[in-house]
PDB file of C-alpha atoms and ligand atoms in Angstrom:
ATOM      1  CA  MET A 259      -0.035  -0.296  -0.082  1.00 78.00           C
ATOM      2  CA  GLN A 260       1.351   3.859  -0.131  1.00 87.00           C
ATOM      3  CA  GLN A 261       2.188   5.812   2.684  1.00 92.00           C
ATOM      4  CA  ALA A 262       1.058   9.081   2.587  1.00 94.00           C
ATOM      5  CA  TYR A 263       3.994  10.406   2.862  1.00 96.00           C
ATOM      6  CA  GLU A 264       5.422   9.117  -1.345  1.00 95.00           C
ATOM      7  CA  LYS A 265       2.821  11.484  -3.322  1.00 94.00           C
ATOM      8  CA  TYR A 266       5.554  14.041  -1.011  1.00 96.00           C
ATOM      9  CA  LEU A 267       8.227  12.121  -1.573  1.00 97.00           C
ATOM     10  CA  HIS A 268      10.833  13.423  -4.431  1.00 97.00           C
ATOM     11  CA  GLU A 269      13.946  11.460  -2.790  1.00 98.00           C
ATOM     12  CA  ILE A 270      14.786  10.222   0.111  1.00 98.00           C
ATOM     13  CA  LEU A 271      18.472  12.501   0.935  1.00 98.00           C
ATOM     14  CA  ILE A 272      19.472  10.952   4.608  1.00 98.00           C
ATOM     15  CA  GLY A 273      18.470   7.183   5.317  1.00 98.00           C
ATOM     16  CA  GLU A 274      17.857   5.958   8.789  1.00 98.00           C
ATOM     17  CA  ALA A 275      21.233   4.248   9.130  1.00 98.00           C
ATOM     18  CA  VAL A 276      23.647   6.765   7.845  1.00 98.00           C
ATOM     19  CA  LEU A 277      20.446   9.227   9.732  1.00 98.00           C
ATOM     20  CA  GLN A 278      21.783   7.125  12.982  1.00 98.00           C
ATOM     21  CA  ALA A 279      25.361   6.749  13.024  1.00 98.00           C
ATOM     22  CA  ARG A 280      26.448  10.547  12.260  1.00 98.00           C
ATOM     23  CA  VAL A 281      24.034  11.045  15.869  1.00 98.00           C
ATOM     24  CA  ALA A 282      25.486   8.633  17.828  1.00 98.00           C
ATOM     25  CA  GLU A 283      29.047  10.402  16.266  1.00 98.00           C
ATOM     26  CA  LEU A 284      27.208  14.157  17.037  1.00 98.00           C
ATOM     27  CA  GLY A 285      26.791  12.149  20.921  1.00 98.00           C
ATOM     28  CA  ALA A 286      30.527  10.948  21.132  1.00 98.00           C
ATOM     29  CA  GLN A 287      31.817  14.559  20.621  1.00 98.00           C
ATOM     30  CA  ILE A 288      29.640  16.131  22.983  1.00 98.00           C
ATOM     31  CA  SER A 289      29.901  13.577  25.623  1.00 98.00           C
ATOM     32  CA  LYS A 290      34.355  13.892  25.175  1.00 98.00           C
ATOM     33  CA  ASP A 291      33.573  17.728  25.024  1.00 98.00           C
ATOM     34  CA  TYR A 292      31.712  18.370  28.157  1.00 98.00           C
ATOM     35  CA  HIS A 293      32.545  15.593  30.053  1.00 97.00           C
ATOM     36  CA  HIS A 294      35.072  18.160  32.732  1.00 95.00           C
ATOM     37  CA  THR A 295      31.070  19.628  33.987  1.00 96.00           C
ATOM     38  CA  ASP A 296      27.467  18.234  35.426  1.00 95.00           C
ATOM     39  CA  LYS A 297      25.560  21.676  34.019  1.00 98.00           C
ATOM     40  CA  LEU A 298      24.875  20.362  30.814  1.00 98.00           C
ATOM     41  CA  MET A 299      21.298  21.219  30.091  1.00 98.00           C
ATOM     42  CA  LEU A 300      20.087  20.370  26.453  1.00 98.00           C
ATOM     43  CA  ILE A 301      17.573  22.681  25.078  1.00 98.00           C
ATOM     44  CA  CYS A 302      15.386  21.508  22.437  1.00 98.00           C
ATOM     45  CA  ILE A 303      13.910  24.073  20.102  1.00 97.00           C
ATOM     46  CA  LEU A 304       9.664  22.279  19.274  1.00 97.00           C
ATOM     47  CA  LYS A 305       8.736  21.043  17.275  1.00 95.00           C
ATOM     48  CA  GLY A 306      11.095  20.248  14.834  1.00 96.00           C
ATOM     49  CA  GLY A 307      14.200  19.507  17.311  1.00 98.00           C
ATOM     50  CA  VAL A 308      12.504  16.987  19.335  1.00 98.00           C
ATOM     51  CA  MET A 309      13.607  13.206  17.565  1.00 98.00           C
ATOM     52  CA  PHE A 310      16.639  14.715  16.910  1.00 98.00           C
ATOM     53  CA  LEU A 311      17.463  15.946  20.560  1.00 98.00           C
ATOM     54  CA  THR A 312      15.474  12.029  21.811  1.00 98.00           C
ATOM     55  CA  ASP A 313      17.834   9.788  19.558  1.00 98.00           C
ATOM     56  CA  LEU A 314      21.027  12.971  20.711  1.00 98.00           C
ATOM     57  CA  MET A 315      20.846  11.886  24.704  1.00 98.00           C
ATOM     58  CA  ARG A 316      21.070   8.788  24.027  1.00 98.00           C
ATOM     59  CA  HIS A 317      24.624   8.827  22.950  1.00 98.00           C
ATOM     60  CA  ILE A 318      25.382  11.437  25.762  1.00 98.00           C
ATOM     61  CA  SER A 319      27.131   9.670  28.842  1.00 98.00           C
ATOM     62  CA  VAL A 320      27.244  12.743  30.113  1.00 97.00           C
ATOM     63  CA  PRO A 321      25.086  13.642  32.957  1.00 97.00           C
ATOM     64  CA  HIS A 322      22.320  16.572  31.661  1.00 98.00           C
ATOM     65  CA  GLU A 323      19.273  18.094  31.771  1.00 98.00           C
ATOM     66  CA  ILE A 324      16.769  18.535  29.699  1.00 98.00           C
ATOM     67  CA  ASP A 325      14.422  21.669  28.319  1.00 98.00           C
ATOM     68  CA  PHE A 326      12.178  22.778  26.070  1.00 98.00           C
ATOM     69  CA  LEU A 327      11.573  25.949  23.925  1.00 98.00           C
ATOM     70  CA  SER A 328       8.329  26.582  21.271  1.00 97.00           C
ATOM     71  CA  ILE A 329       9.044  29.473  18.811  1.00 92.00           C
ATOM     72  CA  SER A 330       7.178  30.541  16.116  1.00 87.00           C
ATOM     73  CA  SER A 331       7.857  33.588  13.134  1.00 79.00           C
ATOM     74  CA  TYR A 332       4.342  34.725  12.802  1.00 69.00           C
ATOM     75  CA  GLY A 333       3.131  36.314   9.537  1.00 61.00           C
ATOM     76  CA  LYS A 334       4.770  33.056   8.874  1.00 53.00           C
ATOM     77  CA  GLY A 335       4.121  30.529   5.464  1.00 57.00           C
ATOM     78  CA  ALA A 336       5.143  26.559   5.133  1.00 52.00           C
ATOM     79  CA  ARG A 337       8.354  27.521   3.677  1.00 60.00           C
ATOM     80  CA  ALA A 338      10.621  30.658   4.914  1.00 61.00           C
ATOM     81  CA  SER A 339      10.765  31.929   8.839  1.00 65.00           C
ATOM     82  CA  THR A 340       9.682  36.116   8.410  1.00 66.00           C
ATOM     83  CA  GLY A 341      12.740  36.882  10.734  1.00 70.00           C
ATOM     84  CA  ASN A 342       9.236  38.057  13.706  1.00 84.00           C
ATOM     85  CA  VAL A 343      10.046  35.666  15.912  1.00 89.00           C
ATOM     86  CA  ARG A 344       8.040  34.401  18.899  1.00 91.00           C
ATOM     87  CA  ILE A 345       8.278  32.100  22.237  1.00 94.00           C
ATOM     88  CA  ASP A 346       5.715  29.972  22.660  1.00 95.00           C
ATOM     89  CA  MET A 347       6.770  28.139  25.036  1.00 97.00           C
ATOM     90  CA  ASP A 348       9.131  29.361  27.699  1.00 97.00           C
ATOM     91  CA  LEU A 349      11.260  26.845  29.474  1.00 98.00           C
ATOM     92  CA  ARG A 350      10.900  25.433  32.941  1.00 96.00           C
ATOM     93  CA  GLU A 351      14.329  25.595  34.184  1.00 94.00           C
ATOM     94  CA  ASN A 352      16.435  28.465  35.278  1.00 96.00           C
ATOM     95  CA  VAL A 353      19.790  28.199  33.304  1.00 98.00           C
ATOM     96  CA  THR A 354      22.082  30.627  34.710  1.00 97.00           C
ATOM     97  CA  ASP A 355      24.963  28.963  35.251  1.00 97.00           C
ATOM     98  CA  LYS A 356      24.639  26.001  32.902  1.00 98.00           C
ATOM     99  CA  HIS A 357      26.739  25.394  29.616  1.00 98.00           C
ATOM    100  CA  LEU A 358      23.628  25.200  27.022  1.00 98.00           C
ATOM    101  CA  LEU A 359      23.671  23.670  24.282  1.00 98.00           C
ATOM    102  CA  ILE A 360      20.853  24.727  21.838  1.00 98.00           C
ATOM    103  CA  VAL A 361      19.355  21.201  20.365  1.00 98.00           C
ATOM    104  CA  GLU A 362      17.231  22.707  16.599  1.00 97.00           C
ATOM    105  CA  ASP A 363      16.416  20.635  13.253  1.00 97.00           C
ATOM    106  CA  ILE A 364      18.002  22.432  10.983  1.00 97.00           C
ATOM    107  CA  ILE A 365      19.113  26.051  10.329  1.00 95.00           C
ATOM    108  CA  ASP A 366      17.941  28.177   7.267  1.00 94.00           C
ATOM    109  CA  THR A 367      18.424  31.930   6.901  1.00 93.00           C
ATOM    110  CA  GLY A 368      19.527  32.294  10.670  1.00 94.00           C
ATOM    111  CA  HIS A 369      16.267  34.391  11.947  1.00 92.00           C
ATOM    112  CA  THR A 370      15.282  31.836  14.940  1.00 92.00           C
ATOM    113  CA  LEU A 371      18.910  31.086  15.779  1.00 94.00           C
ATOM    114  CA  ARG A 372      19.369  34.911  16.704  1.00 94.00           C
ATOM    115  CA  PHE A 373      16.657  35.195  18.414  1.00 94.00           C
ATOM    116  CA  VAL A 374      17.016  32.327  20.944  1.00 96.00           C
ATOM    117  CA  ILE A 375      20.691  32.735  21.338  1.00 96.00           C
ATOM    118  CA  ASP A 376      20.596  36.672  22.057  1.00 96.00           C
ATOM    119  CA  MET A 377      17.463  35.493  24.628  1.00 96.00           C
ATOM    120  CA  LEU A 378      19.325  32.443  26.291  1.00 97.00           C
ATOM    121  CA  LEU A 379      22.707  34.948  26.135  1.00 97.00           C
ATOM    122  CA  ALA A 380      20.620  37.339  28.449  1.00 97.00           C
ATOM    123  CA  ARG A 381      20.516  34.733  30.821  1.00 97.00           C
ATOM    124  CA  GLU A 382      23.786  34.356  31.884  1.00 98.00           C
ATOM    125  CA  PRO A 383      24.483  30.694  30.940  1.00 98.00           C
ATOM    126  CA  ALA A 384      27.337  29.602  31.799  1.00 98.00           C
ATOM    127  CA  SER A 385      28.103  28.849  28.228  1.00 98.00           C
ATOM    128  CA  LEU A 386      26.257  28.336  24.773  1.00 98.00           C
ATOM    129  CA  LYS A 387      26.818  25.684  22.070  1.00 98.00           C
ATOM    130  CA  LEU A 388      24.934  25.240  18.927  1.00 98.00           C
ATOM    131  CA  CYS A 389      23.931  21.665  17.519  1.00 98.00           C
ATOM    132  CA  SER A 390      22.098  21.068  14.538  1.00 98.00           C
ATOM    133  CA  LEU A 391      20.992  18.327  12.748  1.00 98.00           C
ATOM    134  CA  LEU A 392      20.961  20.033   9.720  1.00 98.00           C
ATOM    135  CA  ASP A 393      22.228  23.069   8.067  1.00 97.00           C
ATOM    136  CA  LYS A 394      21.141  25.277   4.665  1.00 96.00           C
ATOM    137  CA  PRO A 395      24.186  27.463   4.281  1.00 95.00           C
ATOM    138  CA  ALA A 396      22.951  28.756   1.500  1.00 94.00           C
ATOM    139  CA  ARG A 397      20.260  30.229   2.943  1.00 91.00           C
ATOM    140  CA  ARG A 398      21.880  32.525   5.251  1.00 93.00           C
ATOM    141  CA  THR A 399      21.058  36.209   5.803  1.00 93.00           C
ATOM    142  CA  ILE A 400      21.716  36.516   9.556  1.00 93.00           C
ATOM    143  CA  PRO A 401      25.475  34.228  10.209  1.00 92.00           C
ATOM    144  CA  ILE A 402      25.254  32.285  13.169  1.00 93.00           C
ATOM    145  CA  PRO A 403      28.285  29.942  15.044  1.00 91.00           C
ATOM    146  CA  MET A 404      27.745  26.924  14.820  1.00 91.00           C
ATOM    147  CA  ASP A 405      30.007  24.391  16.957  1.00 97.00           C
ATOM    148  CA  TYR A 406      27.828  21.302  16.047  1.00 98.00           C
ATOM    149  CA  ILE A 407      26.338  20.043  12.542  1.00 98.00           C
ATOM    150  CA  GLY A 408      25.020  17.012  11.522  1.00 98.00           C
ATOM    151  CA  PHE A 409      24.728  17.509   7.603  1.00 98.00           C
ATOM    152  CA  GLU A 410      25.151  20.472   5.409  1.00 98.00           C
ATOM    153  CA  ILE A 411      22.811  20.436   3.062  1.00 98.00           C
ATOM    154  CA  GLU A 412      21.900  22.104  -0.597  1.00 97.00           C
ATOM    155  CA  ASP A 413      19.235  24.550  -0.517  1.00 95.00           C
ATOM    156  CA  ARG A 414      15.587  22.449  -0.839  1.00 95.00           C
ATOM    157  CA  PHE A 415      12.779  22.075   1.191  1.00 95.00           C
ATOM    158  CA  VAL A 416      12.788  18.605   3.617  1.00 97.00           C
ATOM    159  CA  PHE A 417      10.788  16.998   5.829  1.00 97.00           C
ATOM    160  CA  GLY A 418      10.696  13.425   8.302  1.00 98.00           C
ATOM    161  CA  TYR A 419      12.947  12.900  11.595  1.00 98.00           C
ATOM    162  CA  GLY A 420      11.368  16.434  13.633  1.00 98.00           C
ATOM    163  CA  LEU A 421      10.547  18.257   9.871  1.00 97.00           C
ATOM    164  CA  ASP A 422       7.034  18.665   9.139  1.00 96.00           C
ATOM    165  CA  LEU A 423       5.240  19.282   5.768  1.00 95.00           C
ATOM    166  CA  ASP A 424       2.432  21.287   6.326  1.00 92.00           C
ATOM    167  CA  GLU A 425       2.352  19.891  10.253  1.00 94.00           C
ATOM    168  CA  LYS A 426       2.932  16.917   9.579  1.00 96.00           C
ATOM    169  CA  PHE A 427       5.170  13.465   8.935  1.00 97.00           C
ATOM    170  CA  ARG A 428       7.829  14.506  11.340  1.00 98.00           C
ATOM    171  CA  ASN A 429       7.739  11.164  12.335  1.00 98.00           C
ATOM    172  CA  LEU A 430       9.520   9.320   9.025  1.00 98.00           C
ATOM    173  CA  PRO A 431      12.761   7.701   9.910  1.00 98.00           C
ATOM    174  CA  PHE A 432      14.613   9.422   7.005  1.00 98.00           C
ATOM    175  CA  ILE A 433      15.219  13.049   6.096  1.00 98.00           C
ATOM    176  CA  GLY A 434      12.959  13.661   2.419  1.00 98.00           C
ATOM    177  CA  VAL A 435      13.093  15.711  -0.026  1.00 98.00           C
ATOM    178  CA  VAL A 436       9.524  17.452  -1.162  1.00 97.00           C
ATOM    179  CA  LYS A 437       8.416  17.872  -4.856  1.00 95.00           C
ATOM    180  CA  THR A 438       8.827  21.014  -6.327  1.00 91.00           C
ATOM    181  CA  GLU A 439       4.802  20.769  -7.718  1.00 89.00           C
ATOM    182  CA  MET A 440       4.024  19.430  -4.125  1.00 87.00           C
ATOM    183  CA  LEU A 441       5.845  22.768  -2.147  1.00 84.00           C
ATOM    184  CA  ASP A 442       3.746  25.103  -4.103  1.00 81.00           C
ATOM    185  CA  SER A 443       0.104  23.568  -2.681  1.00 80.00           C
ATOM    186  CA  LEU A 444       1.486  24.051   0.634  1.00 76.00           C
ATOM    187  CA  ALA A 445       0.591  27.402   2.307  1.00 60.00           C
TER     188      ALA A 445
HETATM  189  P1  IMP B 679      15.188  29.619  10.129  1.00 87.78           P
HETATM  190  O1  IMP B 679      14.908  31.226  11.204  1.00 87.78           O
HETATM  191  O2  IMP B 679      15.425  30.845   9.165  1.00 87.78           O
HETATM  192  O3  IMP B 679      16.601  29.415  10.384  1.00 87.78           O
HETATM  193  O4  IMP B 679      13.941  28.926  10.291  1.00 87.78           O
HETATM  194  C1  IMP B 679      14.752  27.814  10.875  1.00 87.78           C
HETATM  195  C2  IMP B 679      13.259  26.710  11.229  1.00 87.78           C
HETATM  196  O5  IMP B 679      12.394  26.807   9.333  1.00 87.78           O
HETATM  197  C3  IMP B 679      13.489  25.533  11.280  1.00 87.78           C
HETATM  198  O6  IMP B 679      13.601  25.256  12.561  1.00 87.78           O
HETATM  199  C4  IMP B 679      12.347  24.952  10.121  1.00 87.78           C
HETATM  200  O7  IMP B 679      11.342  25.049  11.881  1.00 87.78           O
HETATM  201  C5  IMP B 679      12.029  25.719   9.447  1.00 87.78           C
HETATM  202  N1  IMP B 679      12.413  25.434   8.352  1.00 87.78           N
HETATM  203  C6  IMP B 679      13.411  25.867   7.706  1.00 87.78           C
HETATM  204  N2  IMP B 679      14.143  25.052   6.302  1.00 87.78           N
HETATM  205  C7  IMP B 679      13.016  24.043   6.523  1.00 87.78           C
HETATM  206  C8  IMP B 679      13.061  22.932   5.279  1.00 87.78           C
HETATM  207  O8  IMP B 679      13.326  22.454   4.658  1.00 87.78           O
HETATM  208  N3  IMP B 679      11.812  21.870   5.827  1.00 87.78           N
HETATM  209  C9  IMP B 679      11.252  22.385   6.981  1.00 87.78           C
HETATM  210  N4  IMP B 679      11.695  23.302   7.861  1.00 87.78           N
HETATM  211  C10 IMP B 679      12.439  23.818   7.673  1.00 87.78           C
HETATM  212 MG1   MG B 680      12.753  24.518  14.272  1.00 87.78          MG
END
C-alpha cells in the first residue's frame, strides 16, 4: 500500500542508517567536550528538534538536563521564516550558570537561532553552544556560529525526522526532499 507521504517525496536525501550513525557521532563528540561538567543542559527547539533530541541524548554519556523552548515565526508561510520570531512556550528551568546546548532541526536564514541565542545569553548561562542536525548555508541571511552540525544540505525543502510538511510527517525516520510541484500547494 502507498504511504501518505509518498506523494510528496521526491527522494530520500538522508536515510535512516546514515542519520543514526551521524547522531551517534555527534553524541560521542558532545560527551567528550562536556566531560568536565555536570551542568550540561540540552535545549530542544520545538517542534522540529524533538526527534533529534531524543536520539541524540541516548548517545550522550555525561549527566545532563533537558528542557524545551517553543518558537514560531509569525506571518509565516510553510517555507520560510519571516524574522518576526516569538516564544510560544518558554523554558521551565533556570539556565543561569549552566552549560547550554541548543538542539535544533535545521538552520535556514538564521532568524530563529539569532533570537534564541540572544534570549538565552541574557539569562547568563555558563556557556552556550549550538547543535543543528541540518544546515542550509546557502539561505543564511544572519551569520550564526555553529558548533555541531549533522549534515550540510543544499537549498531544498526537506521533511521527516522532526521536520514537518504542513505539520505532518515529523515521524519519518529519514530526511526526504519534497517534490517541487507539491510545495506550491502548501501554504
Ligand atoms: P530560520 O529562522 O530561517 O533559520 O528557520 C529555521 C526554521 O524554519 C527551522 O527551525 C524549521 O522549523 C523551518 N525550516 C527551514 N527550512 C526547512 C525545511 O527545509 N523543512 C522544514 N522546515 C524548515
Ligand atoms: Mg525548528
